[in-house]
Short mmCIF file of C-alpha atoms and ligand atoms in Angstrom, two decimals:
data_model
loop_
_atom_site.label_atom_id
_atom_site.label_comp_id
_atom_site.label_asym_id
_atom_site.label_seq_id
_atom_site.Cartn_x
_atom_site.Cartn_y
_atom_site.Cartn_z
CA MET A 1 106.73 31.49 -62.09
CA LEU A 2 104.84 28.43 -60.96
CA ALA A 3 103.99 25.05 -62.47
CA GLU A 4 101.88 22.35 -60.85
CA GLY A 5 101.52 18.83 -62.14
CA LEU A 6 102.28 19.68 -65.75
CA ARG A 7 101.53 16.91 -68.21
CA LYS A 8 102.26 16.76 -71.90
CA MET A 9 101.75 13.75 -74.13
CA PHE A 10 103.37 13.16 -77.49
CA ASP A 11 101.63 10.27 -79.19
CA LYS A 12 101.14 7.94 -76.24
CA LYS A 13 104.28 8.92 -74.40
CA ALA A 14 104.40 11.47 -71.57
CA ALA A 15 107.11 14.09 -72.14
CA LEU A 16 105.98 15.76 -68.90
CA ASP A 17 104.49 13.56 -66.24
CA GLY A 18 103.53 15.71 -63.26
CA PHE A 19 106.20 18.36 -63.44
CA ASP A 20 106.30 21.01 -60.67
CA LEU A 21 108.28 24.21 -60.48
CA ALA A 22 108.37 27.36 -58.35
CA VAL A 23 110.69 30.18 -59.34
CA PRO A 24 110.59 33.40 -57.28
CA ALA A 25 110.64 36.61 -59.33
CA GLY A 26 114.10 37.96 -60.00
CA THR A 27 115.90 34.64 -59.50
CA VAL A 28 117.52 32.10 -61.82
CA CYS A 29 116.32 28.52 -61.92
CA GLY A 30 118.56 26.00 -63.65
CA LEU A 31 116.77 23.06 -65.23
CA LEU A 32 119.10 20.11 -65.59
CA GLY A 33 118.45 16.74 -67.06
CA PRO A 34 119.63 14.18 -69.57
CA ASN A 35 118.59 14.40 -73.20
CA GLY A 36 114.88 13.68 -73.57
CA ALA A 37 114.08 14.50 -69.92
CA GLY A 38 111.49 17.07 -71.00
CA LYS A 39 113.37 20.34 -70.46
CA THR A 40 112.50 21.92 -73.80
CA THR A 41 108.89 20.76 -73.53
CA ALA A 42 108.57 22.42 -70.11
CA VAL A 43 110.10 25.66 -71.38
CA ARG A 44 107.87 25.72 -74.47
CA ILE A 45 104.74 25.22 -72.35
CA LEU A 46 105.73 27.99 -69.95
CA ALA A 47 106.46 30.28 -72.89
CA THR A 48 102.97 29.42 -74.31
CA LEU A 49 104.41 27.88 -77.48
CA LEU A 50 102.94 24.51 -76.62
CA ARG A 51 99.58 23.62 -75.09
CA LEU A 52 99.59 21.60 -71.88
CA ASP A 53 97.53 18.43 -71.43
CA GLY A 54 97.22 18.65 -67.66
CA GLY A 55 98.19 20.69 -64.62
CA ARG A 56 98.52 24.44 -64.50
CA ALA A 57 101.19 27.09 -64.82
CA GLU A 58 101.51 30.77 -64.07
CA VAL A 59 104.15 32.98 -65.60
CA ALA A 60 104.58 36.67 -64.72
CA GLY A 61 101.32 36.42 -62.77
CA HIS A 62 99.22 35.07 -65.64
CA ASP A 63 97.86 31.62 -66.37
CA VAL A 64 99.59 30.17 -69.45
CA ALA A 65 96.44 28.45 -70.73
CA ARG A 66 93.80 31.13 -70.07
CA GLU A 67 95.92 34.28 -70.42
CA ALA A 68 98.48 33.32 -73.05
CA PRO A 69 98.61 36.75 -74.75
CA ALA A 70 99.34 38.45 -71.40
CA VAL A 71 102.09 35.93 -70.69
CA ARG A 72 103.55 36.44 -74.15
CA ARG A 73 103.88 40.19 -73.60
CA GLN A 74 106.20 39.56 -70.65
CA VAL A 75 108.36 36.65 -71.74
CA ALA A 76 111.11 35.99 -74.24
CA LEU A 77 112.53 32.65 -75.30
CA ASN A 78 116.01 31.99 -76.55
CA GLY A 79 115.80 28.56 -78.07
CA GLN A 80 118.43 26.08 -79.09
CA GLN A 81 118.15 27.48 -82.64
CA SER A 82 119.67 30.89 -83.29
CA THR A 83 117.43 33.54 -84.78
CA VAL A 84 120.35 35.60 -86.07
CA ASP A 85 120.42 36.31 -89.80
CA GLY A 86 124.08 36.05 -90.83
CA VAL A 87 123.71 38.19 -93.95
CA LEU A 88 122.51 41.17 -91.91
CA THR A 89 124.72 43.20 -89.60
CA GLY A 90 124.20 42.98 -85.86
CA ARG A 91 122.39 46.31 -85.87
CA GLU A 92 120.21 45.35 -88.86
CA ASN A 93 119.20 42.16 -87.07
CA LEU A 94 118.03 44.09 -84.02
CA VAL A 95 116.23 46.73 -86.05
CA MET A 96 114.46 44.01 -88.02
CA TRP A 97 113.33 42.36 -84.77
CA GLY A 98 112.15 45.67 -83.39
CA ARG A 99 110.07 46.20 -86.54
CA LEU A 100 108.60 42.70 -86.15
CA TYR A 101 107.52 43.80 -82.67
CA HIS A 102 105.77 46.79 -84.29
CA LEU A 103 108.22 49.46 -83.20
CA SER A 104 108.52 52.41 -85.58
CA LYS A 105 111.70 52.55 -87.66
CA ARG A 106 113.09 55.27 -85.39
CA GLN A 107 112.13 53.43 -82.16
CA ALA A 108 113.63 50.20 -83.50
CA GLU A 109 116.91 51.97 -84.29
CA VAL A 110 117.11 53.62 -80.88
CA ARG A 111 116.39 50.32 -79.12
CA ALA A 112 118.92 48.48 -81.31
CA ASP A 113 121.65 50.94 -80.36
CA GLU A 114 120.81 50.68 -76.66
CA LEU A 115 120.96 46.89 -76.80
CA LEU A 116 124.19 46.82 -78.81
CA GLU A 117 125.72 48.98 -76.10
CA GLN A 118 124.34 46.88 -73.23
CA PHE A 119 125.46 43.59 -74.75
CA GLY A 120 128.93 44.88 -75.65
CA LEU A 121 128.38 44.74 -79.40
CA THR A 122 128.65 48.40 -80.38
CA ASP A 123 132.02 47.93 -82.06
CA ALA A 124 130.68 45.02 -84.10
CA ALA A 125 127.33 46.68 -84.90
CA GLY A 126 128.12 47.22 -88.58
CA LYS A 127 129.63 43.79 -89.17
CA ARG A 128 127.64 40.98 -90.78
CA ALA A 129 126.56 38.54 -88.09
CA LYS A 130 128.05 35.57 -89.94
CA LEU A 131 131.48 37.05 -89.17
CA TYR A 132 130.71 37.08 -85.42
CA SER A 133 132.23 34.56 -83.01
CA GLY A 134 129.86 32.02 -81.45
CA GLY A 135 129.75 34.04 -78.24
CA MET A 136 128.95 37.28 -80.08
CA ARG A 137 126.13 35.60 -81.98
CA ARG A 138 124.69 34.31 -78.73
CA ARG A 139 124.90 37.78 -77.24
CA LEU A 140 123.11 39.17 -80.30
CA ASP A 141 120.45 36.49 -79.83
CA LEU A 142 120.11 37.50 -76.19
CA ALA A 143 119.94 41.18 -77.12
CA SER A 144 117.09 40.42 -79.54
CA SER A 145 115.17 38.81 -76.66
CA PHE A 146 115.36 42.08 -74.75
CA ILE A 147 113.78 44.33 -77.35
CA MET A 148 110.45 44.33 -75.53
CA ARG A 149 112.01 44.26 -72.01
CA PRO A 150 110.65 40.89 -70.86
CA SER A 151 110.31 40.26 -67.15
CA VAL A 152 110.83 36.52 -67.66
CA LEU A 153 113.49 35.05 -69.91
CA PHE A 154 113.68 31.41 -70.99
CA LEU A 155 117.10 30.23 -72.09
CA ASP A 156 117.16 26.77 -73.63
CA GLU A 157 120.78 25.57 -73.60
CA PRO A 158 122.23 29.03 -74.19
CA THR A 159 125.85 27.93 -74.40
CA THR A 160 125.73 24.47 -75.94
CA GLY A 161 128.55 24.20 -78.45
CA LEU A 162 130.38 27.33 -77.26
CA ASP A 163 133.97 27.20 -76.07
CA PRO A 164 134.71 28.19 -72.44
CA ARG A 165 135.66 31.79 -73.25
CA ASN A 166 132.48 32.40 -75.21
CA ARG A 167 130.43 30.69 -72.51
CA GLY A 168 131.91 33.09 -69.99
CA GLU A 169 130.80 36.03 -72.15
CA VAL A 170 127.23 34.73 -72.25
CA TRP A 171 127.23 34.07 -68.48
CA ARG A 172 128.26 37.65 -67.86
CA GLU A 173 125.29 38.93 -69.86
CA VAL A 174 122.89 36.58 -68.11
CA LYS A 175 124.15 37.76 -64.72
CA ARG A 176 123.71 41.36 -65.82
CA VAL A 177 120.07 40.95 -66.90
CA VAL A 178 119.33 39.08 -63.67
CA ALA A 179 120.87 41.91 -61.65
CA GLU A 180 118.45 44.20 -63.48
CA GLY A 181 115.52 42.13 -62.22
CA THR A 182 114.76 39.59 -64.95
CA THR A 183 113.54 36.16 -63.85
CA VAL A 184 115.38 33.42 -65.75
CA LEU A 185 114.61 29.77 -66.40
CA LEU A 186 117.66 28.20 -67.95
CA THR A 187 118.10 24.68 -69.26
CA THR A 188 121.59 23.33 -69.56
CA GLN A 189 123.63 20.19 -69.93
CA TYR A 190 126.57 21.90 -68.23
CA LEU A 191 126.52 21.57 -64.49
CA ASP A 192 129.13 24.25 -63.99
CA GLU A 193 126.81 26.60 -65.85
CA ALA A 194 124.00 25.88 -63.41
CA ASP A 195 126.49 26.19 -60.55
CA GLN A 196 127.58 29.62 -61.81
CA LEU A 197 124.19 31.07 -62.66
CA ALA A 198 121.37 29.36 -60.80
CA ASP A 199 119.96 30.28 -57.40
CA GLN A 200 117.99 27.07 -57.48
CA ILE A 201 118.48 23.88 -59.46
CA VAL A 202 115.81 21.46 -60.57
CA VAL A 203 117.06 18.12 -61.83
CA MET A 204 114.51 16.45 -64.08
CA ASP A 205 114.36 12.97 -65.45
CA THR A 206 111.61 11.34 -67.54
CA GLY A 207 109.23 14.28 -67.32
CA ARG A 208 109.30 14.96 -63.60
CA VAL A 209 111.44 16.48 -60.88
CA ALA A 210 114.09 14.10 -59.58
CA ALA A 211 115.71 16.52 -57.11
CA GLN A 212 115.89 20.20 -56.34
CA GLY A 213 117.65 22.72 -54.14
CA THR A 214 120.44 25.25 -54.20
CA PRO A 215 123.69 23.99 -55.71
CA ASP A 216 125.12 23.68 -52.18
CA GLN A 217 122.10 21.79 -50.86
CA LEU A 218 122.32 19.29 -53.70
CA LYS A 219 126.03 18.78 -53.17
CA SER A 220 125.69 18.31 -49.43
CA LYS A 221 123.01 15.66 -50.00
CA LEU A 222 125.83 13.51 -51.27
CA GLY A 223 127.41 13.58 -47.86
CA GLY A 224 130.10 16.20 -47.53
CA ASP A 225 133.71 16.10 -48.59
CA ARG A 226 135.68 13.23 -50.03
CA ILE A 227 139.31 12.42 -49.56
CA GLU A 228 140.97 11.22 -52.70
CA VAL A 229 144.28 9.39 -52.98
CA VAL A 230 146.11 8.79 -56.24
CA VAL A 231 148.76 6.07 -56.06
CA ARG A 232 151.69 5.48 -58.41
CA ASP A 233 150.75 2.04 -59.65
CA ALA A 234 147.99 -0.55 -59.48
CA ASP A 235 149.81 -2.73 -56.92
CA GLU A 236 149.33 -0.05 -54.31
CA LEU A 237 145.56 0.24 -54.80
CA PRO A 238 144.55 -2.51 -52.31
CA VAL A 239 146.66 -1.00 -49.52
CA ALA A 240 145.31 2.49 -50.19
CA ALA A 241 141.77 1.10 -50.21
CA GLU A 242 142.38 -0.60 -46.87
CA VAL A 243 143.67 2.62 -45.35
CA LEU A 244 140.59 4.53 -46.54
CA GLY A 245 138.26 1.91 -45.09
CA PRO A 246 135.41 -0.36 -46.20
CA ASP A 247 133.47 2.37 -48.06
CA ALA A 248 136.39 3.32 -50.28
CA GLU A 249 135.71 3.56 -54.00
CA VAL A 250 138.52 2.35 -56.24
CA ASP A 251 139.06 3.49 -59.81
CA PRO A 252 141.71 1.15 -61.25
CA ASP A 253 142.00 3.17 -64.48
CA THR A 254 143.19 6.35 -62.80
CA PHE A 255 144.84 4.69 -59.73
CA ARG A 256 142.42 6.66 -57.60
CA VAL A 257 140.83 5.69 -54.27
CA SER A 258 138.31 7.91 -52.54
CA VAL A 259 135.94 7.93 -49.58
CA ALA A 260 133.54 10.37 -47.93
CA VAL A 261 134.94 11.96 -44.77
CA ALA A 262 133.34 13.98 -42.02
CA ASP A 263 136.40 15.37 -40.29
CA ARG A 264 138.36 16.76 -43.27
CA VAL A 265 141.76 17.80 -41.94
CA ALA A 266 141.99 15.07 -39.30
CA ALA A 267 141.21 12.51 -42.01
CA LEU A 268 143.90 13.99 -44.23
CA THR A 269 146.51 13.66 -41.45
CA ARG A 270 145.38 10.14 -40.53
CA VAL A 271 145.45 8.90 -44.15
CA THR A 272 148.80 10.52 -44.92
CA SER A 273 150.56 8.90 -41.97
CA ALA A 274 148.83 5.53 -42.41
CA LEU A 275 149.95 5.40 -46.05
CA ALA A 276 153.51 6.34 -45.07
CA ALA A 277 153.53 3.64 -42.36
CA ARG A 278 152.53 1.05 -45.02
CA GLY A 279 155.26 2.28 -47.37
CA VAL A 280 152.88 3.74 -49.94
CA GLU A 281 154.04 6.95 -51.52
CA ALA A 282 150.99 8.68 -52.91
CA GLU A 283 151.12 10.69 -56.11
CA ASP A 284 148.43 12.99 -54.73
CA ILE A 285 146.18 13.29 -51.69
CA ALA A 286 143.37 15.82 -51.72
CA LEU A 287 140.11 16.82 -50.11
CA ARG A 288 137.40 17.43 -52.64
CA ARG A 289 133.86 18.78 -52.37
CA PRO A 290 131.33 16.80 -54.39
CA THR A 291 130.67 18.50 -57.71
CA LEU A 292 127.29 18.88 -59.33
CA ASP A 293 128.45 16.18 -61.72
CA ASP A 294 128.61 13.77 -58.77
CA VAL A 295 125.13 14.89 -57.74
CA PHE A 296 123.71 14.45 -61.20
CA LEU A 297 125.20 10.99 -61.59
CA ALA A 298 123.86 9.94 -58.19
CA ILE A 299 120.36 11.20 -58.97
CA THR A 300 119.83 10.17 -62.57
CA GLY A 301 122.37 7.42 -63.04
CA HIS A 302 123.65 9.30 -66.11
CA LYS A 303 126.67 11.45 -66.62
CA ALA A 304 125.47 14.88 -67.65
CA VAL A 305 127.31 15.64 -70.86
CA SER A 306 129.24 12.60 -72.03
CA GLU A 307 126.06 10.54 -72.04
CA VAL A 308 124.30 13.12 -74.18
CA ARG A 309 127.09 13.31 -76.69
CA ALA A 310 127.71 9.57 -76.88
N1 LIG B 401 107.22 17.54 -81.09
C1 LIG B 401 107.41 16.34 -80.55
N2 LIG B 401 106.79 15.24 -81.02
C2 LIG B 401 106.97 14.03 -80.47
N3 LIG B 401 107.75 13.80 -79.39
C3 LIG B 401 108.40 14.85 -78.86
C4 LIG B 401 108.26 16.17 -79.42
N4 LIG B 401 109.01 17.03 -78.65
C5 LIG B 401 109.59 16.27 -77.70
N5 LIG B 401 109.22 14.97 -77.81
C6 LIG B 401 109.64 13.88 -76.91
O1 LIG B 401 109.41 14.31 -75.58
C7 LIG B 401 110.48 13.92 -74.72
C8 LIG B 401 111.08 15.15 -74.07
O2 LIG B 401 111.75 15.92 -75.05
P1 LIG B 401 112.41 17.33 -74.77
O3 LIG B 401 111.47 18.17 -73.99
O4 LIG B 401 112.90 17.88 -76.06
O5 LIG B 401 113.63 16.92 -73.83
P2 LIG B 401 115.00 17.69 -73.48
O6 LIG B 401 114.86 19.12 -73.91
O7 LIG B 401 115.14 17.52 -72.00
O8 LIG B 401 116.09 16.98 -74.21
C9 LIG B 401 111.44 13.15 -75.59
O9 LIG B 401 111.14 11.78 -75.44
C10 LIG B 401 111.13 13.62 -76.98
O10 LIG B 401 111.43 12.62 -77.92
MG1 LIG B 402 116.04 20.32 -75.20
#
C-alpha cells in the first residue's frame, strides 16, 4: 500500500495536506494522531470511499482513482460505526452480509460458520447480537469484513470505547489475520494498541506525517531511558532536582523528578547514594523507557487520549 502527496479539501480546509504512506504487504501500520488529524479521511480515500483531490495512492497493487473497483474487491473497512444488526443473531448477521456480497444462501451459510469458528463466536452464533459484549460485537464486525477474504484491511479505531479485556480479544483477532497474511492499516487513539499491533507507526497531525518509524525507533528518538525519583514531600523536590542535574524535570503534583540518562545502572547507583548523602529518603527510584505517550506528546504537543476526550 502506497500513498504519495495525498490531498483532500473540505470546503476550503485541507484535511490531508501532502500525506505519504508506504505499508509493505503483510504488515501492520498504525496511524496515530489527535482528533481531526485526518486519519479517517486517509483511510476512506485508500478504501475508495472518498475521492482524492491530489496525489496518488495504490492499494493491493491498484490505483485508487483509476482502478477503484479492483481495489474494492481486495479491501475491507471496519469503520468507527458498527455494522452489526442487534436484532439478528451473530450467524444471521454474517449470512446477511454474505448475501449482500452475492454469495448463494448455501455459500453464505458455510462462510458464516467458518468465520464464527475463526473469530471464536461459534458458541454465541444463535444469540442476538444486541446481547453480545462490546468485544464480541467487534469480533463479529471483524468477521463480517472477512467474508470476501480481503488482502488489505482498514481498521478505523477498532477498540475505541472497549474495556481492556475486550480490547485484548480484538487484538488477538487482528494478530491472527495478520499472521494469515492480511495487510492492515489501523487508526487508533491508544498508543499501547499501536505498540502491541503495529510493525510501523505513522504519527499524523494536521493532514500530514509528523513522524514515523517502528515503535522502538520512535521511542529511542526521545533519547533513551529516564531515571525517575519520587520523593515523600514537596520540600525534598529541590534537592532531588539538584541531584538529577540541570536537565531534570520536576512534577510538583506527583512529587516526581526525572531526567534522561545514558548509563542506566551506574546512574541509578549514583542517584541513590547522592540522595542518601543529602538525607533524602525516596519513595521510589526507577529506570523507565520512554513510552509512546511520551513520543506522541513530544511530536504533536498533545496528549493522545485525554486531549481527545476533554
Ligand atoms: N465530510 C466532511 N466534511 C467536512 N469536513 C470534514 C469531513 N470529514 C472530515 N472533515 C474535517 O477534516 C479534518 C480531518 O478529519 P478526520 O479525517 O475525520 O480526522 P481524524 O479521523 O483524524 O479524527 C477535520 O478537520 C474534520 O473536521
Ligand atoms: Mg477518525
